[in-house]
Each structure stands twice: as C-alpha cells, then as structure tokens.
CSV table of C-alpha atoms and ligand atoms in Angstrom, one decimal:
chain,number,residue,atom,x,y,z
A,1,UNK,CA,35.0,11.0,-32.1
A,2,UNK,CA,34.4,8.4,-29.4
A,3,UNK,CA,34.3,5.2,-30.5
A,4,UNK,CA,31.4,4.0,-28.4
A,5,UNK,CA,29.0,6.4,-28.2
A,6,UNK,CA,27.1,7.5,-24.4
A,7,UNK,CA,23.6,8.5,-24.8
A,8,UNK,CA,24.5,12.7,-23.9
A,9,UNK,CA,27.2,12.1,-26.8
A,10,UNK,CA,25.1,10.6,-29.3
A,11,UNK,CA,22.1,13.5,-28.4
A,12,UNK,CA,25.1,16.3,-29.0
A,13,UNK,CA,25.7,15.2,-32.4
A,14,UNK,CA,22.1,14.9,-33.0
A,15,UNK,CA,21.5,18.1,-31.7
A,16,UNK,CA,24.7,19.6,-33.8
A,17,UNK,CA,23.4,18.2,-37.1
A,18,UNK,CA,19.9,19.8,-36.9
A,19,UNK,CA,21.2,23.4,-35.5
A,20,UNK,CA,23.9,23.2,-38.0
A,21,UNK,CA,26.4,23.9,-35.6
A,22,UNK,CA,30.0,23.7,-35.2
A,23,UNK,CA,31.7,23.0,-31.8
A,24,UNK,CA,34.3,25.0,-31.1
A,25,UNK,CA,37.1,23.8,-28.1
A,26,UNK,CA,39.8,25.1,-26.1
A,27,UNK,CA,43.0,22.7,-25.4
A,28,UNK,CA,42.1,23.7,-21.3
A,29,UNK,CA,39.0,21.5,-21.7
A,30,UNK,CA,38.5,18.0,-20.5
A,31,UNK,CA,39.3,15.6,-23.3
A,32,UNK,CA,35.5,14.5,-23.7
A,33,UNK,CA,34.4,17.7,-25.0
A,34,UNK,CA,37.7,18.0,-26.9
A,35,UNK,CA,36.5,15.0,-28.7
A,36,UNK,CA,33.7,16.0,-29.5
A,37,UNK,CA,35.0,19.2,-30.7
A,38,UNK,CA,35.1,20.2,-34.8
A,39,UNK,CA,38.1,22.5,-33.9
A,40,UNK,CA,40.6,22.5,-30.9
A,41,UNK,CA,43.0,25.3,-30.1
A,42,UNK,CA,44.8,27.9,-28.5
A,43,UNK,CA,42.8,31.1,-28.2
A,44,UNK,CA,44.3,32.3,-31.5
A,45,UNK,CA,44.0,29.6,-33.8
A,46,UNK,CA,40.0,29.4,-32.3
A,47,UNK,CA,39.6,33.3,-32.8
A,48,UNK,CA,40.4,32.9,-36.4
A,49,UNK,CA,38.5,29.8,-37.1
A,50,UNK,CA,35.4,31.3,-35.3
A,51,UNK,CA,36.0,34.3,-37.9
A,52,UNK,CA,35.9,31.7,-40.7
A,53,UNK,CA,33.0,29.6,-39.5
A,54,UNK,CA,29.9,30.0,-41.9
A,55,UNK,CA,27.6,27.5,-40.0
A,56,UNK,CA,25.0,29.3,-38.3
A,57,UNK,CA,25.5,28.6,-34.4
A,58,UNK,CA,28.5,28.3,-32.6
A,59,UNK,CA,28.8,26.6,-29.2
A,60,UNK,CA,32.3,27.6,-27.5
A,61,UNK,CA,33.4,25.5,-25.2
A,62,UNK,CA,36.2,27.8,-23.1
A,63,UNK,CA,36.0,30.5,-20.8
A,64,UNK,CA,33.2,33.6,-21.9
A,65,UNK,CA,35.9,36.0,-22.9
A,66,UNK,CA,36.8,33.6,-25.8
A,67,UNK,CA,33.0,33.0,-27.1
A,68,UNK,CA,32.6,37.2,-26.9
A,69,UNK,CA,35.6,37.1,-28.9
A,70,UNK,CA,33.7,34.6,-31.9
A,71,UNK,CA,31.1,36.6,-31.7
A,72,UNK,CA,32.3,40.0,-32.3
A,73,UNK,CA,34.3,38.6,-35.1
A,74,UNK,CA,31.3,36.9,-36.5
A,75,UNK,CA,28.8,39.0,-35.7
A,76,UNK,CA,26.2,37.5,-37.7
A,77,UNK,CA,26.4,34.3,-35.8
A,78,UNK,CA,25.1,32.6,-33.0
A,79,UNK,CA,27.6,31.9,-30.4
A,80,UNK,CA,26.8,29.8,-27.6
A,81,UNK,CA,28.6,28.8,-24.6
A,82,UNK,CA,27.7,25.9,-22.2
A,83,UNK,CA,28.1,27.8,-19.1
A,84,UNK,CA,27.7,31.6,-18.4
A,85,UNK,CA,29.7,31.7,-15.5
A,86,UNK,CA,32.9,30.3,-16.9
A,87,UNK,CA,35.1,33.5,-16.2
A,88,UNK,CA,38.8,34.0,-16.2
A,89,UNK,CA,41.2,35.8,-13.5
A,90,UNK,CA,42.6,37.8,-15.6
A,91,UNK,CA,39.8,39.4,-16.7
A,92,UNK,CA,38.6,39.9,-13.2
A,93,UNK,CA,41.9,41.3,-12.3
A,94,UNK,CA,41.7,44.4,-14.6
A,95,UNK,CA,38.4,45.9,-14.7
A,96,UNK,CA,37.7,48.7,-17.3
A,97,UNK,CA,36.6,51.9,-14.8
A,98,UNK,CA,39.9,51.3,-13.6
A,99,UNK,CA,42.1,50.9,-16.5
A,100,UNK,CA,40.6,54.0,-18.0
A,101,UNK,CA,41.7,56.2,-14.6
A,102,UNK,CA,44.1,54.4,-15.0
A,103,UNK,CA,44.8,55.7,-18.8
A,104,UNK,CA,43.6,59.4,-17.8
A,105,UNK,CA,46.3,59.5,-15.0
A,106,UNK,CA,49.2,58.7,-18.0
A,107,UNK,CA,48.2,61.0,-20.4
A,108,UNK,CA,47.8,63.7,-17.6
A,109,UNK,CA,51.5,63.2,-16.8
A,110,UNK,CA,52.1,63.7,-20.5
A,111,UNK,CA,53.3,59.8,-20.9
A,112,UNK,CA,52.9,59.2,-24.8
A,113,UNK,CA,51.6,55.0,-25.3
A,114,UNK,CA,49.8,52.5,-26.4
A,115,UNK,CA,47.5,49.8,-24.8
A,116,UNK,CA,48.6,46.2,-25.4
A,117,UNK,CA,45.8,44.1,-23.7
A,118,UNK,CA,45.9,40.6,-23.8
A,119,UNK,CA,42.9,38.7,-25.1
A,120,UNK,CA,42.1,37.2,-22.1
A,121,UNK,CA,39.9,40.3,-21.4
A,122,UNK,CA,36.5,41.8,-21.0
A,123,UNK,CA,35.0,43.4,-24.3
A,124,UNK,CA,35.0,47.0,-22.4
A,125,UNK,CA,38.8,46.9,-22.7
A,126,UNK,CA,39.9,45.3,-25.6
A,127,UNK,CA,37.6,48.5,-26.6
A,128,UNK,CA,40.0,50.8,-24.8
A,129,UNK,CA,42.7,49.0,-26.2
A,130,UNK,CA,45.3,49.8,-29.4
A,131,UNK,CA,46.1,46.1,-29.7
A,132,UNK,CA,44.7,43.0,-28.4
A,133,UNK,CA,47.7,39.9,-28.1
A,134,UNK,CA,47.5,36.1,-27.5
A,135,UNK,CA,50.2,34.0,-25.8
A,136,UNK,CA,50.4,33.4,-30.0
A,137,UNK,CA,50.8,36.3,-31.9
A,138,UNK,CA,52.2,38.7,-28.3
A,139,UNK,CA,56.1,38.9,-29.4
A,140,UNK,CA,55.3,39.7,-33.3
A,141,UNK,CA,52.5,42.4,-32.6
A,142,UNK,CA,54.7,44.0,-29.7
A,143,UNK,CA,58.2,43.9,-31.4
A,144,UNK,CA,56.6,45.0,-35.1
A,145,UNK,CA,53.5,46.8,-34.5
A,146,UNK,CA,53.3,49.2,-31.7
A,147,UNK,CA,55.4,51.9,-32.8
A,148,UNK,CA,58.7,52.3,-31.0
A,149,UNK,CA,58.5,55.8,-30.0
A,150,UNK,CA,55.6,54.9,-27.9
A,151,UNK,CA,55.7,53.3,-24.5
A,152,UNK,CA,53.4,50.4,-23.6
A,153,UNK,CA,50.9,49.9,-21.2
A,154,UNK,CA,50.4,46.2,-20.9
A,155,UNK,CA,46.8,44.7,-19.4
A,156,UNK,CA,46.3,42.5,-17.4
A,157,UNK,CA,49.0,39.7,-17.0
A,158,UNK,CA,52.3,41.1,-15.5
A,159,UNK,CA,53.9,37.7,-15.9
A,160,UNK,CA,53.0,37.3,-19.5
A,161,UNK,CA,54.6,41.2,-20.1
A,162,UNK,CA,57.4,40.8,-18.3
A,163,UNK,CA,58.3,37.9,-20.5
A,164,UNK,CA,57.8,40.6,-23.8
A,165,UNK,CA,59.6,42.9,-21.8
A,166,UNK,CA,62.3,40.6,-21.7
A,167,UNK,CA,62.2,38.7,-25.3
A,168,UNK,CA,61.4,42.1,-27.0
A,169,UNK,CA,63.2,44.6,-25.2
A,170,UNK,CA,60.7,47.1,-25.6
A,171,UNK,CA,59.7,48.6,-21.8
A,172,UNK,CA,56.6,48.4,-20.3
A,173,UNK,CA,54.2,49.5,-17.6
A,174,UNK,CA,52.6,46.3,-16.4
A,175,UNK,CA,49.3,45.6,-14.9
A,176,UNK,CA,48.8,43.9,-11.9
A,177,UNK,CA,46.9,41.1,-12.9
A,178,UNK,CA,47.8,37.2,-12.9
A,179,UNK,CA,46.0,33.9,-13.6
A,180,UNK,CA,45.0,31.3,-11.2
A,181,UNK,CA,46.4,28.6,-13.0
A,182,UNK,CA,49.9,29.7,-13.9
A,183,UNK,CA,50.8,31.7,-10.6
A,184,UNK,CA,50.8,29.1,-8.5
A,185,UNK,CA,53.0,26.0,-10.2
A,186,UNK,CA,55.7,25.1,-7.6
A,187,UNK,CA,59.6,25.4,-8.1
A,188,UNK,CA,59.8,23.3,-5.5
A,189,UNK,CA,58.2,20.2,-7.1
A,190,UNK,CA,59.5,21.7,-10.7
A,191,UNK,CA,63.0,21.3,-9.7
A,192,UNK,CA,62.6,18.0,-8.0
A,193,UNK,CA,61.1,16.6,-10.8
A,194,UNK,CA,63.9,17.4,-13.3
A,195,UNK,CA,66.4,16.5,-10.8
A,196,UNK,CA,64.2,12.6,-11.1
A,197,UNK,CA,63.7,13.1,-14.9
A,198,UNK,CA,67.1,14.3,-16.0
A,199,UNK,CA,66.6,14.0,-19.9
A,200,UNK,CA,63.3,15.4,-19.8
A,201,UNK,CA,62.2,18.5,-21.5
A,202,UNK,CA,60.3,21.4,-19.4
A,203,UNK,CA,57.8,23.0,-21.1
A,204,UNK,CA,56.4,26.4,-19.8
A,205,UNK,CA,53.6,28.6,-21.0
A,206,UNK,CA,54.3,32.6,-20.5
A,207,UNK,CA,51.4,32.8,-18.0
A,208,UNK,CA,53.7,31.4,-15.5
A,209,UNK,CA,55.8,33.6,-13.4
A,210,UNK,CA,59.6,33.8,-13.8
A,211,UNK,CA,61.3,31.8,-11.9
A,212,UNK,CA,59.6,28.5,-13.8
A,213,UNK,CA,60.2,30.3,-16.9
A,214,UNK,CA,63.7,30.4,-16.3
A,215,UNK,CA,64.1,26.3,-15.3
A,216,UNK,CA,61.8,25.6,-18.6
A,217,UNK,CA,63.4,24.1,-22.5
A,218,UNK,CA,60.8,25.8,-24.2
A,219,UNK,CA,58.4,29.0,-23.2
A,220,UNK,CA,55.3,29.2,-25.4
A,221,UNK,CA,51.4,29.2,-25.8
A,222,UNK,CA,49.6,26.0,-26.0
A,223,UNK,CA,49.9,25.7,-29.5
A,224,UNK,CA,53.8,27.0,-30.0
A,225,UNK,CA,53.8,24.2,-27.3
A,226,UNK,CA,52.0,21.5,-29.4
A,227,UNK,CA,54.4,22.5,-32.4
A,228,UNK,CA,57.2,21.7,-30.0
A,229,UNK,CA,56.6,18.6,-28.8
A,230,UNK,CA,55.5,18.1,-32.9
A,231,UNK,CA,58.9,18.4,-33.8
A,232,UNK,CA,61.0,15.8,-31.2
A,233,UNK,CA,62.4,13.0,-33.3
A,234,UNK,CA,62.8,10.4,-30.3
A,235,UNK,CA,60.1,9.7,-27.5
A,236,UNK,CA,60.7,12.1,-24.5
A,237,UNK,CA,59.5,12.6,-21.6
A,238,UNK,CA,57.4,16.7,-21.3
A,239,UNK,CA,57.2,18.5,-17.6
A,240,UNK,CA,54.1,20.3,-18.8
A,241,UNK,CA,53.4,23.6,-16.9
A,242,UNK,CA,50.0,24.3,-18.0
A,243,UNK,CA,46.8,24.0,-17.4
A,244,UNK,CA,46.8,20.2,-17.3
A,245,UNK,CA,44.1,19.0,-19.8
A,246,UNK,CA,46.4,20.5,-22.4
A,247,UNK,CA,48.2,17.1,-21.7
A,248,UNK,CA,45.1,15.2,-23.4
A,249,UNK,CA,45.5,16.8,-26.8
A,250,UNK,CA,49.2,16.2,-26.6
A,251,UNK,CA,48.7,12.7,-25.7
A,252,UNK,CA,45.9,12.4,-28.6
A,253,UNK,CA,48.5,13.5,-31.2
A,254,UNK,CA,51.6,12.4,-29.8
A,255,UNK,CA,51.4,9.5,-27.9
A,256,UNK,CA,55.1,8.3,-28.4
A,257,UNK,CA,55.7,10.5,-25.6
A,258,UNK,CA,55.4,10.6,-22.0
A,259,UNK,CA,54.1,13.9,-20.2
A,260,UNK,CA,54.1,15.1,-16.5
A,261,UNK,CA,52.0,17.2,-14.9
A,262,UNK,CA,54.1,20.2,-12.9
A,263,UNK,CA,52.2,20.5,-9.9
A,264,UNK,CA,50.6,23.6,-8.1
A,265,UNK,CA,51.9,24.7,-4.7
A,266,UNK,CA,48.4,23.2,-3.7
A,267,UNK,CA,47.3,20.5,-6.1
A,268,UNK,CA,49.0,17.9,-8.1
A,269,UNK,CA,48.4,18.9,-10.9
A,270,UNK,CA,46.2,22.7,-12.8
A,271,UNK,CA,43.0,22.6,-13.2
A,272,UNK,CA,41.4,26.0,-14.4
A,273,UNK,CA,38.3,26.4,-12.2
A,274,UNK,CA,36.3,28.1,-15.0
A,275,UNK,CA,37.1,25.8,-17.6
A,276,UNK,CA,36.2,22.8,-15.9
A,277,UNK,CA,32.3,24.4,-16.1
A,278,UNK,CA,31.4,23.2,-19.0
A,279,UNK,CA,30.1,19.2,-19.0
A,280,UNK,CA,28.9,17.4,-21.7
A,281,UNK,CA,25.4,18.0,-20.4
A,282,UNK,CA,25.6,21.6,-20.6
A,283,UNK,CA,27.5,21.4,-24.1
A,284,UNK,CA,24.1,19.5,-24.9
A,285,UNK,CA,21.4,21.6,-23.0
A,286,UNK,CA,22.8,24.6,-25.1
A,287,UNK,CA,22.1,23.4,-28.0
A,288,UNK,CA,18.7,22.2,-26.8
A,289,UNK,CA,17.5,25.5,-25.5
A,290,UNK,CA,20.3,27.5,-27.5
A,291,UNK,CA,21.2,29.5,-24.6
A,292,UNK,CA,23.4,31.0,-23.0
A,293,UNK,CA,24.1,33.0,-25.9
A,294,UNK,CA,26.2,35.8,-26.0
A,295,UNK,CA,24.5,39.0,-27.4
A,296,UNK,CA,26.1,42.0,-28.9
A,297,UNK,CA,27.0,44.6,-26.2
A,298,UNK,CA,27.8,48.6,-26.9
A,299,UNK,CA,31.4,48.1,-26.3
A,300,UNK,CA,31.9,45.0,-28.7
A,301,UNK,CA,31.7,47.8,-32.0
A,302,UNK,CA,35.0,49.3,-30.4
A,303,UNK,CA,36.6,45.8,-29.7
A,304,UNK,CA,35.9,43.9,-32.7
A,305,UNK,CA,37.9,46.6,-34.4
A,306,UNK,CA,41.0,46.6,-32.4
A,307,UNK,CA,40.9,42.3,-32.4
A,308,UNK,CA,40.3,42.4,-36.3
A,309,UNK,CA,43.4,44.8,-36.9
A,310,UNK,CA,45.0,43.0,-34.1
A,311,UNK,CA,44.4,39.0,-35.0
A,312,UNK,CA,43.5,39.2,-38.5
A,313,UNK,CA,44.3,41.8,-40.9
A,314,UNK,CA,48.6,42.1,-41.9
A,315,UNK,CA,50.7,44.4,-40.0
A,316,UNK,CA,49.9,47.4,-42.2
A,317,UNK,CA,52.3,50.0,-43.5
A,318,UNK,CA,51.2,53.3,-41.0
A,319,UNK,CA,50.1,51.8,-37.7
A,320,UNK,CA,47.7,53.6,-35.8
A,321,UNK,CA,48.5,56.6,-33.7
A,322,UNK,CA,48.1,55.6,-30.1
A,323,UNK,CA,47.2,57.9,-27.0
B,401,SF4,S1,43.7,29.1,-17.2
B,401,SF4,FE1,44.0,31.1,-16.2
B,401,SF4,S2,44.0,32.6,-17.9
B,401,SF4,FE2,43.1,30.6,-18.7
B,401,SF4,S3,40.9,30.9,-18.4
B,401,SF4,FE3,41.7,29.8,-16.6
B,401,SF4,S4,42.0,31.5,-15.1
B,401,SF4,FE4,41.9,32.5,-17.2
C-alpha cells in the first residue's frame, strides 16, 4: 500500500471497503494499480484466485479477456473492469467464424485433433476449444493431457506454439496470430546489450518469437519468471523481455537486483497499449458507478467448462475425446 496516500487512492479504498471488493491485478499493469492490488499475477495464478474469491465484486485490472475469464469461473460474482476497451492482439488475431471454418475444413480432410487455445482469447473460442493454456500451465496440459494420437490445433499465438512444439515434441498446426508486445523486441539491441552486460541473465517470456528465445537464460511466463529471479543467490543484473511493468513487481520483491528493459524495434522499452487503459481514476469510477461490468454471454456456458477442466480440476484419468 502506498505510504502517503493521494486523494483517488484514499477514495479507492473507501470505495473497496463499502462494495466489499477485492482488486484483482495483472503484473503488465503500472505499479500504482499494482499497489493497490489485493492480488497480483500472471493470468493463471489470477484465474484461480478469481475462482476462490468469495467477496462480492471484483474489479480486474488487465486486459477484458482476463476479467471474462473471473467471471465465468465465478459466475455469481460481480466482475468489473476499469476500462471496456482494454483488448488484446491476440484475441483480435483469431476470430471465432474463422476458427470454426477453419475447424470444419480439418475435420473435412479427415484430420483427427484437438483445440489447444491459449487463454488470451475471446469467450466464443475458448468455447470451441478442448483445452484452454496459459504461458503457466501450456507445457504440462500439452505434454500430459491432449491425447497423443491426436494432432493439435493451436490458437492464436504461433510463437508461444512453436515454443511447445519444440519443448514438447508434440506437432502442431499453428495459428497465425502474435502479440504486439512480444513480436517486436529487437535482436539487435538484445544482443548488444549482453555483449555490454556480459554476466547478465536474459530473461524471455514464450510470447516472443524465436530468435530472442534462443539468446534468452530462462524462457517462461511472468510468474515462472518471478520464481526465477526468486531463486538467484547473488545480485544480478535481468535483460527482461516482457512487457515492461513486469519490472515493477520484480523490483518490489527483489530489489537486490538490477533489471533492463529489452527494447522494441520501435520503443525503448514494451508497453502493452491495452494495459496501460486502466488509471487509477477509472479503477475508482468503477467502483463508483460499478460499471463496466462484464455480463454473462451465451458462449461463456461452453467456455467456463473447458477453462474449469483446463485450469482447475486434475488431469483426469480418460481425457476427453477431441474432434
Ligand atoms: S501484452 Fe500482448 S498478449 Fe498481453 S494483453 Fe497486451 S497485446 Fe495481449
């Protein structure tokens, strides 16, 4: 918590107390609404504590795809997000009329598989979807779940599946579909910088394309990242290829460290553009006017069953037959 508070801080908690609600942040925010947050995480670790939360409004501060995600596993909830608009390339790249001819075309050329989408997706096709992955859980549900006599079809990040296709072995039909963010870091500046930082230790999320991957110590999701950096005895110095507010949380926990930015072909350091929607004053005005709020859709009956089997139930003994 901030230790002086500013008057849109101090009318947030205000605001939280009487609504009874928690606040529920991604590590791509900017650090003041991280702060303010009762939980931070990776899109994993905030899936399952939105499925745990019994208070009975919760603002999500992320992109909308995560907040549709607390709310179809907490249905009974109200899920709030500061900003409507805060969308996601990824889900833009892979809309759900097209996966499905998509889907059709397969199974008309007799191809037996299953659909491995990645969270960071619209509702409509986690629901035509076998599994739903994060950057978290990806290598355990495509290595032990989807049944090996099945190929897979794997929505929408190519970069992110081509890293399972590698780490697994298991062969895949990738979507074309790539995020903003983690396309564009440069091997250029990546390259330069370890050549200047010789003892430091490149860390790479699976978003990014391959040839970063391949100069990177470590390859993980924010939170595999965290545990990382978590576990280095002596102060080092982190290139961090991410989306750069993840730095603040590493920072707030870690602080023997130094971290780096990588930069973007065109920046100096990643921003996501729908992340950095959400302000304290919207955080606020939503729980003044509690709205935006995501409501139940048709398609989120479908979805919330393939994310529960997918993100919180066991690996179970028979998994289900896919297409
Ligand atoms: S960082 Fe990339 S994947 Fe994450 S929300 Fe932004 S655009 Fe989507």
């Amino acid at each position: 918590m901030p230790a002086v508070l500013d008057d849109v801080t101090a009318e947030i908690l205000a605001l939280k107390k009487e609504r009874e609600a928690i606040i529920l942040a991604h590590y791509y925010q900017q650090g003041e609404i991280q702060e303010l947050a009762d939980v931070t995480g990776d899109s994993l670790k905030l899936a399952r504590a939105a499925a745990a939360v019994r208070n009975p409004v919760i603002v999500f501060c992320g992109v909308v795809f995560m907040a549709e995600t607390a709310k179809m596993l907490n249905p009974d909830k109200r899920v709030l997000v500061p900003d409507l608009q805060a969308g996601c390339s990824l889900v833009d790249s892979c809309p759900a009329d097209k996966l499905q001819r998509y889907q059709e075309m397969l199974r008309a050329n007799g191809r037996r598989f299953q659909t491995v989408c990645y969270i960071n997706s619209s509702a409509a096709v986690k629901a035509l979807s076998d599994w739903v992955v994060t950057s978290g859980n990806a290598v355990e549900v495509v290595r032990d779940r989807v049944p090996a006599d099945y190929e897979i079809l794997f929505v929408p990040d190519r970069h992110l599946g081509a890293y399972l296709q590698e780490v697994t072995g298991r062969s895949m039909i990738l979507w074309d579909g790539a995020c903003v963010v983690h396309e564009v870091f440069s091997l250029t500046d990546l390259l330069e910088m370890q050549r200047r930082y010789p003892q430091a230790k490149t860390i790479a999320h699976p978003e990014c394309p391959k040839n970063i991957l391949e100069h990177a110590d470590f390859v993980g999701g924010t939170e595999a990242m965290r545990q990382f950096v978590a576990r280095q005895a002596q102060p080092t110095t982190f290139l961090v290829a991410t989306e750069a507010n993840m730095i603040w949380e590493l920072q707030r926990h870690y602080p023997q460290h130094t971290y780096l930015p990588v930069p973007g072909i065109s920046c100096a350091c990643n921003r996501c553009p729908h992340m950095a929607r959400n302000t304290l004053e919207k955080v606020r005005d939503c729980l003044r006017n509690l709205a935006p709020e995501i409501l139940w859709q048709p398609e989120f009956d479908r979805a919330r069953e393939v994310l529960t089997r997918s993100l919180l139930q066991p690996p179970a003994p028979n998994p289900p037959a896919g297409d």
